[in-house]
Amino acid sequence: MLLIDKYAYMNKLASVHPLEKMTFSLGLLLLSLIMRDELISLITFIVMSAFIILGARIPFTYYAKLLLLPGFFLLTSLVSIILSIAPSASVIPSHIWALQLKTWTIFIGTASLMTAQELFFIVLGSISCLYFLILTTSVQSICHILRQWRLPVLFVELVELTYRFIFIFLDSMQKIHLAQQARLGFRSPLQWLRSISMLVAALFAEMFQRSRELNNAMQARGGETVYWQENFISSRKNWLGIAVIIIFLIIYGGLCR
């Protein structure tokens, strides 16, 4: 989280207007979800990855590490889609592999494989769009655009507070964990369980106290929130490039069908 926040402020595309980056990423995300075309999703992933690595200058190794976490959940989900189980007495649909175990048959159906393949490329393209947004645009800039879009104020403020408390949570957890290590709190499995339970309890108490302090501070200011904003310059060249890419993918997807 700390590196993501760092790159959001220090990447090469940080000075680009956040509305342009949000329109670009969300536009390709919606296009990938609506078209549901494997090639369109693959092109989206390649384009977004190129902008992340070459445009924003995010290290390739860090970007690859970020892809591992959703990739793990994606692969485990695909396994449950690909593999099917049916009674041996039943008629098995079209499949490419089957294994009979007593009264049950485990098989990989042709339709299931095609569904998993389509889902893999769609999720891959969607993940790249979201990573482009969070790695090149700060949360404050995103919330600033959300206010301009007239989203409910309560929703935007909850997003900001939740994001802020993530870092408070990580900082508190690191300090408590360091103190427990200094007291040899993880020297045995039983001590490890005891230390983890104490860590969770201490974090809950501290987060509750921090939230009360934040609420008191906001009440002292009359409940008014000072919004962060920065003057960005919109570029016609960027808007033209966004329009060309989206229109090209729409036309290409229509011709492919």
PDB file of C-alpha atoms in Angstrom:
ATOM      1  CA  MET A   1       0.000   0.000   0.000  1.00  0.00           C
ATOM      2  CA  LEU A   2       2.825   2.413   0.838  1.00  0.00           C
ATOM      3  CA  LEU A   3       4.538   1.814  -2.505  1.00  0.00           C
ATOM      4  CA  ILE A   4       1.251   2.153  -4.384  1.00  0.00           C
ATOM      5  CA  ASP A   5       0.651   5.518  -2.721  1.00  0.00           C
ATOM      6  CA  LYS A   6       4.246   6.570  -3.446  1.00  0.00           C
ATOM      7  CA  TYR A   7       4.008   5.715  -7.146  1.00  0.00           C
ATOM      8  CA  ALA A   8       0.603   7.424  -7.382  1.00  0.00           C
ATOM      9  CA  TYR A   9       2.310  10.715  -6.505  1.00  0.00           C
ATOM     10  CA  MET A  10       5.740  10.207  -8.118  1.00  0.00           C
ATOM     11  CA  ASN A  11       5.039   8.525 -11.459  1.00  0.00           C
ATOM     12  CA  LYS A  12       5.675  10.171 -14.823  1.00  0.00           C
ATOM     13  CA  LEU A  13       1.946  10.597 -15.471  1.00  0.00           C
ATOM     14  CA  ALA A  14       1.170  12.243 -12.117  1.00  0.00           C
ATOM     15  CA  SER A  15       0.868  15.678 -13.757  1.00  0.00           C
ATOM     16  CA  VAL A  16      -1.733  14.462 -16.268  1.00  0.00           C
ATOM     17  CA  HIS A  17      -5.272  15.573 -15.511  1.00  0.00           C
ATOM     18  CA  PRO A  18      -6.961  12.926 -13.323  1.00  0.00           C
ATOM     19  CA  LEU A  19     -10.178  13.176 -15.349  1.00  0.00           C
ATOM     20  CA  GLU A  20      -8.266  12.049 -18.438  1.00  0.00           C
ATOM     21  CA  LYS A  21      -6.745   9.060 -16.639  1.00  0.00           C
ATOM     22  CA  MET A  22     -10.050   8.066 -15.059  1.00  0.00           C
ATOM     23  CA  THR A  23     -11.900   8.356 -18.380  1.00  0.00           C
ATOM     24  CA  PHE A  24      -9.230   6.296 -20.118  1.00  0.00           C
ATOM     25  CA  SER A  25      -9.081   3.508 -17.530  1.00  0.00           C
ATOM     26  CA  LEU A  26     -12.825   3.307 -16.813  1.00  0.00           C
ATOM     27  CA  GLY A  27     -13.649   3.563 -20.521  1.00  0.00           C
ATOM     28  CA  LEU A  28     -11.467   0.591 -21.415  1.00  0.00           C
ATOM     29  CA  LEU A  29     -12.721  -1.270 -18.352  1.00  0.00           C
ATOM     30  CA  LEU A  30     -16.368  -0.869 -19.396  1.00  0.00           C
ATOM     31  CA  LEU A  31     -15.490  -1.688 -22.992  1.00  0.00           C
ATOM     32  CA  SER A  32     -13.784  -4.914 -21.943  1.00  0.00           C
ATOM     33  CA  LEU A  33     -16.727  -5.932 -19.746  1.00  0.00           C
ATOM     34  CA  ILE A  34     -19.387  -5.066 -22.328  1.00  0.00           C
ATOM     35  CA  MET A  35     -17.691  -6.498 -25.430  1.00  0.00           C
ATOM     36  CA  ARG A  36     -16.596  -9.692 -23.609  1.00  0.00           C
ATOM     37  CA  ASP A  37     -14.122 -10.411 -26.358  1.00  0.00           C
ATOM     38  CA  GLU A  38     -10.872 -12.197 -25.560  1.00  0.00           C
ATOM     39  CA  LEU A  39      -8.796 -10.290 -28.104  1.00  0.00           C
ATOM     40  CA  ILE A  40     -10.199  -6.926 -26.997  1.00  0.00           C
ATOM     41  CA  SER A  41      -9.379  -7.782 -23.373  1.00  0.00           C
ATOM     42  CA  LEU A  42      -5.857  -8.885 -24.346  1.00  0.00           C
ATOM     43  CA  ILE A  43      -5.278  -5.659 -26.274  1.00  0.00           C
ATOM     44  CA  THR A  44      -6.583  -3.705 -23.261  1.00  0.00           C
ATOM     45  CA  PHE A  45      -4.132  -5.510 -20.985  1.00  0.00           C
ATOM     46  CA  ILE A  46      -1.200  -4.853 -23.338  1.00  0.00           C
ATOM     47  CA  VAL A  47      -2.094  -1.166 -23.794  1.00  0.00           C
ATOM     48  CA  MET A  48      -2.592  -0.560 -20.067  1.00  0.00           C
ATOM     49  CA  SER A  49       0.575  -2.432 -19.141  1.00  0.00           C
ATOM     50  CA  ALA A  50       2.524  -0.382 -21.686  1.00  0.00           C
ATOM     51  CA  PHE A  51       1.210   2.871 -20.189  1.00  0.00           C
ATOM     52  CA  ILE A  52       2.016   1.642 -16.665  1.00  0.00           C
ATOM     53  CA  ILE A  53       5.559   0.449 -17.411  1.00  0.00           C
ATOM     54  CA  LEU A  54       6.663   2.731 -20.243  1.00  0.00           C
ATOM     55  CA  GLY A  55       4.450   5.765 -19.677  1.00  0.00           C
ATOM     56  CA  ALA A  56       4.284   6.028 -15.898  1.00  0.00           C
ATOM     57  CA  ARG A  57       7.692   4.321 -15.451  1.00  0.00           C
ATOM     58  CA  ILE A  58       6.453   1.893 -12.823  1.00  0.00           C
ATOM     59  CA  PRO A  59       9.089  -0.863 -12.339  1.00  0.00           C
ATOM     60  CA  PHE A  60       8.205  -4.029 -14.226  1.00  0.00           C
ATOM     61  CA  THR A  61       9.080  -6.258 -11.262  1.00  0.00           C
ATOM     62  CA  TYR A  62       6.723  -4.344  -8.947  1.00  0.00           C
ATOM     63  CA  TYR A  63       3.915  -4.431 -11.498  1.00  0.00           C
ATOM     64  CA  ALA A  64       4.412  -8.177 -11.915  1.00  0.00           C
ATOM     65  CA  LYS A  65       4.213  -8.648  -8.134  1.00  0.00           C
ATOM     66  CA  LEU A  66       0.943  -6.723  -8.055  1.00  0.00           C
ATOM     67  CA  LEU A  67      -0.470  -9.065 -10.689  1.00  0.00           C
ATOM     68  CA  LEU A  68       0.401 -12.149  -8.631  1.00  0.00           C
ATOM     69  CA  LEU A  69      -2.215 -11.595  -5.909  1.00  0.00           C
ATOM     70  CA  PRO A  70      -5.316 -11.251  -8.141  1.00  0.00           C
ATOM     71  CA  GLY A  71      -3.742 -13.826 -10.453  1.00  0.00           C
ATOM     72  CA  PHE A  72      -3.721 -16.391  -7.642  1.00  0.00           C
ATOM     73  CA  PHE A  73      -7.419 -15.862  -6.882  1.00  0.00           C
ATOM     74  CA  LEU A  74      -8.196 -15.901 -10.596  1.00  0.00           C
ATOM     75  CA  LEU A  75      -6.448 -19.217 -11.192  1.00  0.00           C
ATOM     76  CA  THR A  76      -8.099 -20.872  -8.196  1.00  0.00           C
ATOM     77  CA  SER A  77     -11.476 -19.697  -9.491  1.00  0.00           C
ATOM     78  CA  LEU A  78     -10.724 -21.000 -12.980  1.00  0.00           C
ATOM     79  CA  VAL A  79      -9.907 -24.450 -11.608  1.00  0.00           C
ATOM     80  CA  SER A  80     -13.379 -24.681 -10.047  1.00  0.00           C
ATOM     81  CA  ILE A  81     -14.898 -23.645 -13.385  1.00  0.00           C
ATOM     82  CA  ILE A  82     -12.850 -25.999 -15.557  1.00  0.00           C
ATOM     83  CA  LEU A  83     -13.232 -29.143 -13.456  1.00  0.00           C
ATOM     84  CA  SER A  84     -16.672 -30.711 -13.299  1.00  0.00           C
ATOM     85  CA  ILE A  85     -17.942 -33.724 -11.339  1.00  0.00           C
ATOM     86  CA  ALA A  86     -20.840 -35.912 -12.370  1.00  0.00           C
ATOM     87  CA  PRO A  87     -22.136 -39.396 -11.491  1.00  0.00           C
ATOM     88  CA  SER A  88     -20.674 -42.124 -13.664  1.00  0.00           C
ATOM     89  CA  ALA A  89     -24.145 -43.243 -14.720  1.00  0.00           C
ATOM     90  CA  SER A  90     -25.023 -39.828 -16.168  1.00  0.00           C
ATOM     91  CA  VAL A  91     -24.238 -38.701 -19.700  1.00  0.00           C
ATOM     92  CA  ILE A  92     -21.135 -36.503 -19.773  1.00  0.00           C
ATOM     93  CA  PRO A  93     -21.297 -33.521 -22.152  1.00  0.00           C
ATOM     94  CA  SER A  94     -18.601 -32.769 -24.698  1.00  0.00           C
ATOM     95  CA  HIS A  95     -15.241 -32.877 -22.939  1.00  0.00           C
ATOM     96  CA  ILE A  96     -11.511 -33.043 -23.606  1.00  0.00           C
ATOM     97  CA  TRP A  97     -10.486 -35.059 -20.536  1.00  0.00           C
ATOM     98  CA  ALA A  98     -12.221 -37.359 -18.072  1.00  0.00           C
ATOM     99  CA  LEU A  99     -11.236 -39.487 -15.092  1.00  0.00           C
ATOM    100  CA  GLN A 100     -13.549 -42.062 -13.520  1.00  0.00           C
ATOM    101  CA  LEU A 101     -13.310 -42.609  -9.750  1.00  0.00           C
ATOM    102  CA  LYS A 102     -15.702 -45.350  -8.603  1.00  0.00           C
ATOM    103  CA  THR A 103     -19.192 -43.860  -8.965  1.00  0.00           C
ATOM    104  CA  TRP A 104     -18.052 -40.369  -9.958  1.00  0.00           C
ATOM    105  CA  THR A 105     -16.420 -38.881 -13.058  1.00  0.00           C
ATOM    106  CA  ILE A 106     -14.158 -35.846 -13.037  1.00  0.00           C
ATOM    107  CA  PHE A 107     -13.925 -34.190 -16.440  1.00  0.00           C
ATOM    108  CA  ILE A 108     -13.000 -30.974 -18.243  1.00  0.00           C
ATOM    109  CA  GLY A 109     -15.881 -29.901 -20.446  1.00  0.00           C
ATOM    110  CA  THR A 110     -15.373 -28.040 -23.701  1.00  0.00           C
ATOM    111  CA  ALA A 111     -17.901 -25.357 -22.738  1.00  0.00           C
ATOM    112  CA  SER A 112     -16.321 -24.936 -19.285  1.00  0.00           C
ATOM    113  CA  LEU A 113     -12.891 -24.504 -20.841  1.00  0.00           C
ATOM    114  CA  MET A 114     -14.162 -21.827 -23.216  1.00  0.00           C
ATOM    115  CA  THR A 115     -15.901 -20.012 -20.343  1.00  0.00           C
ATOM    116  CA  ALA A 116     -12.728 -20.103 -18.232  1.00  0.00           C
ATOM    117  CA  GLN A 117     -10.647 -18.822 -21.134  1.00  0.00           C
ATOM    118  CA  GLU A 118     -13.018 -15.914 -21.735  1.00  0.00           C
ATOM    119  CA  LEU A 119     -13.132 -15.069 -18.027  1.00  0.00           C
ATOM    120  CA  PHE A 120      -9.323 -15.163 -17.777  1.00  0.00           C
ATOM    121  CA  PHE A 121      -8.781 -12.526 -20.467  1.00  0.00           C
ATOM    122  CA  ILE A 122     -11.633 -10.303 -19.270  1.00  0.00           C
ATOM    123  CA  VAL A 123     -10.359 -10.276 -15.684  1.00  0.00           C
ATOM    124  CA  LEU A 124      -6.794  -9.717 -16.866  1.00  0.00           C
ATOM    125  CA  GLY A 125      -7.809  -6.665 -18.885  1.00  0.00           C
ATOM    126  CA  SER A 126      -9.970  -5.314 -16.052  1.00  0.00           C
ATOM    127  CA  ILE A 127      -7.173  -5.675 -13.503  1.00  0.00           C
ATOM    128  CA  SER A 128      -4.756  -3.758 -15.727  1.00  0.00           C
ATOM    129  CA  CYS A 129      -7.258  -0.893 -16.050  1.00  0.00           C
ATOM    130  CA  LEU A 130      -7.670  -0.600 -12.281  1.00  0.00           C
ATOM    131  CA  TYR A 131      -3.904  -0.838 -11.686  1.00  0.00           C
ATOM    132  CA  PHE A 132      -3.328   1.946 -14.200  1.00  0.00           C
ATOM    133  CA  LEU A 133      -5.716   4.166 -12.264  1.00  0.00           C
ATOM    134  CA  ILE A 134      -4.367   3.508  -8.758  1.00  0.00           C
ATOM    135  CA  LEU A 135      -0.697   3.572  -9.802  1.00  0.00           C
ATOM    136  CA  THR A 136      -0.923   6.868 -11.677  1.00  0.00           C
ATOM    137  CA  THR A 137      -3.616   8.805  -9.788  1.00  0.00           C
ATOM    138  CA  SER A 138      -3.755   9.679  -6.103  1.00  0.00           C
ATOM    139  CA  VAL A 139      -6.878   9.007  -4.064  1.00  0.00           C
ATOM    140  CA  GLN A 140      -7.269  12.739  -3.403  1.00  0.00           C
ATOM    141  CA  SER A 141      -7.367  13.393  -7.157  1.00  0.00           C
ATOM    142  CA  ILE A 142      -9.863  10.590  -7.689  1.00  0.00           C
ATOM    143  CA  CYS A 143     -12.127  11.924  -4.938  1.00  0.00           C
ATOM    144  CA  HIS A 144     -11.829  15.419  -6.398  1.00  0.00           C
ATOM    145  CA  ILE A 145     -13.159  14.115  -9.726  1.00  0.00           C
ATOM    146  CA  LEU A 146     -15.900  12.141  -7.959  1.00  0.00           C
ATOM    147  CA  ARG A 147     -17.111  15.382  -6.368  1.00  0.00           C
ATOM    148  CA  GLN A 148     -17.166  17.021  -9.773  1.00  0.00           C
ATOM    149  CA  TRP A 149     -19.309  14.114 -10.981  1.00  0.00           C
ATOM    150  CA  ARG A 150     -21.805  14.978  -8.204  1.00  0.00           C
ATOM    151  CA  LEU A 151     -21.514  11.671  -6.401  1.00  0.00           C
ATOM    152  CA  PRO A 152     -22.962  11.629  -2.860  1.00  0.00           C
ATOM    153  CA  VAL A 153     -20.712  13.549  -0.475  1.00  0.00           C
ATOM    154  CA  LEU A 154     -21.046  10.831   2.170  1.00  0.00           C
ATOM    155  CA  PHE A 155     -19.718   8.198  -0.249  1.00  0.00           C
ATOM    156  CA  VAL A 156     -16.685  10.294  -1.258  1.00  0.00           C
ATOM    157  CA  GLU A 157     -15.839  11.128   2.352  1.00  0.00           C
ATOM    158  CA  LEU A 158     -16.090   7.471   3.341  1.00  0.00           C
ATOM    159  CA  VAL A 159     -13.645   6.603   0.567  1.00  0.00           C
ATOM    160  CA  GLU A 160     -11.157   9.198   1.826  1.00  0.00           C
ATOM    161  CA  LEU A 161     -11.494   8.183   5.472  1.00  0.00           C
ATOM    162  CA  THR A 162     -11.200   4.486   4.679  1.00  0.00           C
ATOM    163  CA  TYR A 163      -8.065   5.084   2.621  1.00  0.00           C
ATOM    164  CA  ARG A 164      -6.558   7.218   5.383  1.00  0.00           C
ATOM    165  CA  PHE A 165      -7.263   4.616   8.051  1.00  0.00           C
ATOM    166  CA  ILE A 166      -5.528   1.920   5.995  1.00  0.00           C
ATOM    167  CA  PHE A 167      -2.203   3.676   6.539  1.00  0.00           C
ATOM    168  CA  ILE A 168      -2.966   4.367  10.192  1.00  0.00           C
ATOM    169  CA  PHE A 169      -3.804   0.688  10.582  1.00  0.00           C
ATOM    170  CA  LEU A 170      -0.555  -0.415   8.905  1.00  0.00           C
ATOM    171  CA  ASP A 171       1.548   1.966  10.967  1.00  0.00           C
ATOM    172  CA  SER A 172      -0.023   0.846  14.245  1.00  0.00           C
ATOM    173  CA  MET A 173       0.315  -2.821  13.303  1.00  0.00           C
ATOM    174  CA  GLN A 174       3.996  -2.373  12.464  1.00  0.00           C
ATOM    175  CA  LYS A 175       4.744  -0.677  15.790  1.00  0.00           C
ATOM    176  CA  ILE A 176       2.892  -3.277  17.882  1.00  0.00           C
ATOM    177  CA  HIS A 177       4.474  -6.150  15.955  1.00  0.00           C
ATOM    178  CA  LEU A 178       7.957  -4.658  16.454  1.00  0.00           C
ATOM    179  CA  ALA A 179       7.337  -4.312  20.195  1.00  0.00           C
ATOM    180  CA  GLN A 180       6.181  -7.935  20.386  1.00  0.00           C
ATOM    181  CA  GLN A 181       9.263  -9.120  18.510  1.00  0.00           C
ATOM    182  CA  ALA A 182      11.504  -7.211  20.922  1.00  0.00           C
ATOM    183  CA  ARG A 183       9.880  -9.168  23.774  1.00  0.00           C
ATOM    184  CA  LEU A 184      10.333 -12.521  21.925  1.00  0.00           C
ATOM    185  CA  GLY A 185       6.609 -12.829  21.454  1.00  0.00           C
ATOM    186  CA  PHE A 186       6.939 -15.180  18.460  1.00  0.00           C
ATOM    187  CA  ARG A 187       9.487 -17.694  19.753  1.00  0.00           C
ATOM    188  CA  SER A 188       7.032 -20.630  19.869  1.00  0.00           C
ATOM    189  CA  PRO A 189       3.783 -21.573  18.088  1.00  0.00           C
ATOM    190  CA  LEU A 190       1.751 -21.102  21.268  1.00  0.00           C
ATOM    191  CA  GLN A 191       3.388 -17.728  21.954  1.00  0.00           C
ATOM    192  CA  TRP A 192       2.806 -16.777  18.320  1.00  0.00           C
ATOM    193  CA  LEU A 193      -0.945 -17.410  18.624  1.00  0.00           C
ATOM    194  CA  ARG A 194      -1.088 -15.456  21.876  1.00  0.00           C
ATOM    195  CA  SER A 195       0.808 -12.514  20.362  1.00  0.00           C
ATOM    196  CA  ILE A 196      -1.395 -12.452  17.261  1.00  0.00           C
ATOM    197  CA  SER A 197      -4.576 -12.407  19.371  1.00  0.00           C
ATOM    198  CA  MET A 198      -3.165  -9.563  21.476  1.00  0.00           C
ATOM    199  CA  LEU A 199      -2.159  -7.719  18.290  1.00  0.00           C
ATOM    200  CA  VAL A 200      -5.688  -7.931  16.854  1.00  0.00           C
ATOM    201  CA  ALA A 201      -7.245  -6.788  20.139  1.00  0.00           C
ATOM    202  CA  ALA A 202      -4.800  -3.867  20.458  1.00  0.00           C
ATOM    203  CA  LEU A 203      -5.420  -2.796  16.846  1.00  0.00           C
ATOM    204  CA  PHE A 204      -9.186  -2.829  17.352  1.00  0.00           C
ATOM    205  CA  ALA A 205      -8.888  -0.665  20.476  1.00  0.00           C
ATOM    206  CA  GLU A 206      -6.505   1.783  18.819  1.00  0.00           C
ATOM    207  CA  MET A 207      -8.585   2.114  15.651  1.00  0.00           C
ATOM    208  CA  PHE A 208     -11.659   2.790  17.762  1.00  0.00           C
ATOM    209  CA  GLN A 209      -9.767   5.471  19.700  1.00  0.00           C
ATOM    210  CA  ARG A 210      -8.400   7.047  16.505  1.00  0.00           C
ATOM    211  CA  SER A 211     -11.867   7.183  14.966  1.00  0.00           C
ATOM    212  CA  ARG A 212     -13.240   8.939  18.053  1.00  0.00           C
ATOM    213  CA  GLU A 213     -10.401  11.473  17.945  1.00  0.00           C
ATOM    214  CA  LEU A 214     -11.032  12.116  14.248  1.00  0.00           C
ATOM    215  CA  ASN A 215     -14.746  12.570  14.890  1.00  0.00           C
ATOM    216  CA  ASN A 216     -14.014  15.047  17.723  1.00  0.00           C
ATOM    217  CA  ALA A 217     -11.645  16.990  15.465  1.00  0.00           C
ATOM    218  CA  MET A 218     -14.279  17.236  12.726  1.00  0.00           C
ATOM    219  CA  GLN A 219     -16.942  18.283  15.221  1.00  0.00           C
ATOM    220  CA  ALA A 220     -14.608  20.992  16.551  1.00  0.00           C
ATOM    221  CA  ARG A 221     -14.482  22.453  13.036  1.00  0.00           C
ATOM    222  CA  GLY A 222     -18.259  22.429  12.799  1.00  0.00           C
ATOM    223  CA  GLY A 223     -18.304  19.286  10.708  1.00  0.00           C
ATOM    224  CA  GLU A 224     -16.821  21.069   7.692  1.00  0.00           C
ATOM    225  CA  THR A 225     -14.210  19.260   5.632  1.00  0.00           C
ATOM    226  CA  VAL A 226     -11.360  21.011   3.844  1.00  0.00           C
ATOM    227  CA  TYR A 227     -11.090  19.441   0.413  1.00  0.00           C
ATOM    228  CA  TRP A 228      -7.768  19.008  -1.311  1.00  0.00           C
ATOM    229  CA  GLN A 229      -7.576  20.128  -4.893  1.00  0.00           C
ATOM    230  CA  GLU A 230      -4.901  21.002  -7.385  1.00  0.00           C
ATOM    231  CA  ASN A 231      -5.027  22.875 -10.657  1.00  0.00           C
ATOM    232  CA  PHE A 232      -4.450  20.429 -13.516  1.00  0.00           C
ATOM    233  CA  ILE A 233      -4.242  21.433 -17.152  1.00  0.00           C
ATOM    234  CA  SER A 234      -6.349  19.403 -19.555  1.00  0.00           C
ATOM    235  CA  SER A 235      -4.706  18.391 -22.832  1.00  0.00           C
ATOM    236  CA  ARG A 236      -6.541  18.113 -26.131  1.00  0.00           C
ATOM    237  CA  LYS A 237      -3.807  15.757 -27.343  1.00  0.00           C
ATOM    238  CA  ASN A 238      -4.542  13.344 -24.509  1.00  0.00           C
ATOM    239  CA  TRP A 239      -8.290  13.465 -25.105  1.00  0.00           C
ATOM    240  CA  LEU A 240      -7.718  12.812 -28.811  1.00  0.00           C
ATOM    241  CA  GLY A 241      -5.512   9.821 -28.014  1.00  0.00           C
ATOM    242  CA  ILE A 242      -8.107   8.415 -25.591  1.00  0.00           C
ATOM    243  CA  ALA A 243     -10.876   8.817 -28.165  1.00  0.00           C
ATOM    244  CA  VAL A 244      -8.781   7.162 -30.909  1.00  0.00           C
ATOM    245  CA  ILE A 245      -7.953   4.123 -28.761  1.00  0.00           C
ATOM    246  CA  ILE A 246     -11.536   3.604 -27.539  1.00  0.00           C
ATOM    247  CA  ILE A 247     -13.079   4.110 -30.989  1.00  0.00           C
ATOM    248  CA  PHE A 248     -10.525   1.758 -32.535  1.00  0.00           C
ATOM    249  CA  LEU A 249     -11.356  -0.981 -30.046  1.00  0.00           C
ATOM    250  CA  ILE A 250     -15.104  -0.480 -30.572  1.00  0.00           C
ATOM    251  CA  ILE A 251     -14.774  -0.698 -34.368  1.00  0.00           C
ATOM    252  CA  TYR A 252     -12.346  -3.620 -34.138  1.00  0.00           C
ATOM    253  CA  GLY A 253     -14.639  -5.482 -31.764  1.00  0.00           C
ATOM    254  CA  GLY A 254     -17.614  -4.858 -34.052  1.00  0.00           C
ATOM    255  CA  LEU A 255     -15.744  -6.130 -37.115  1.00  0.00           C
ATOM    256  CA  CYS A 256     -14.575  -9.236 -35.277  1.00  0.00           C
ATOM    257  CA  ARG A 257     -18.175 -10.147 -34.519  1.00  0.00           C
TER     258      ARG A 257
END
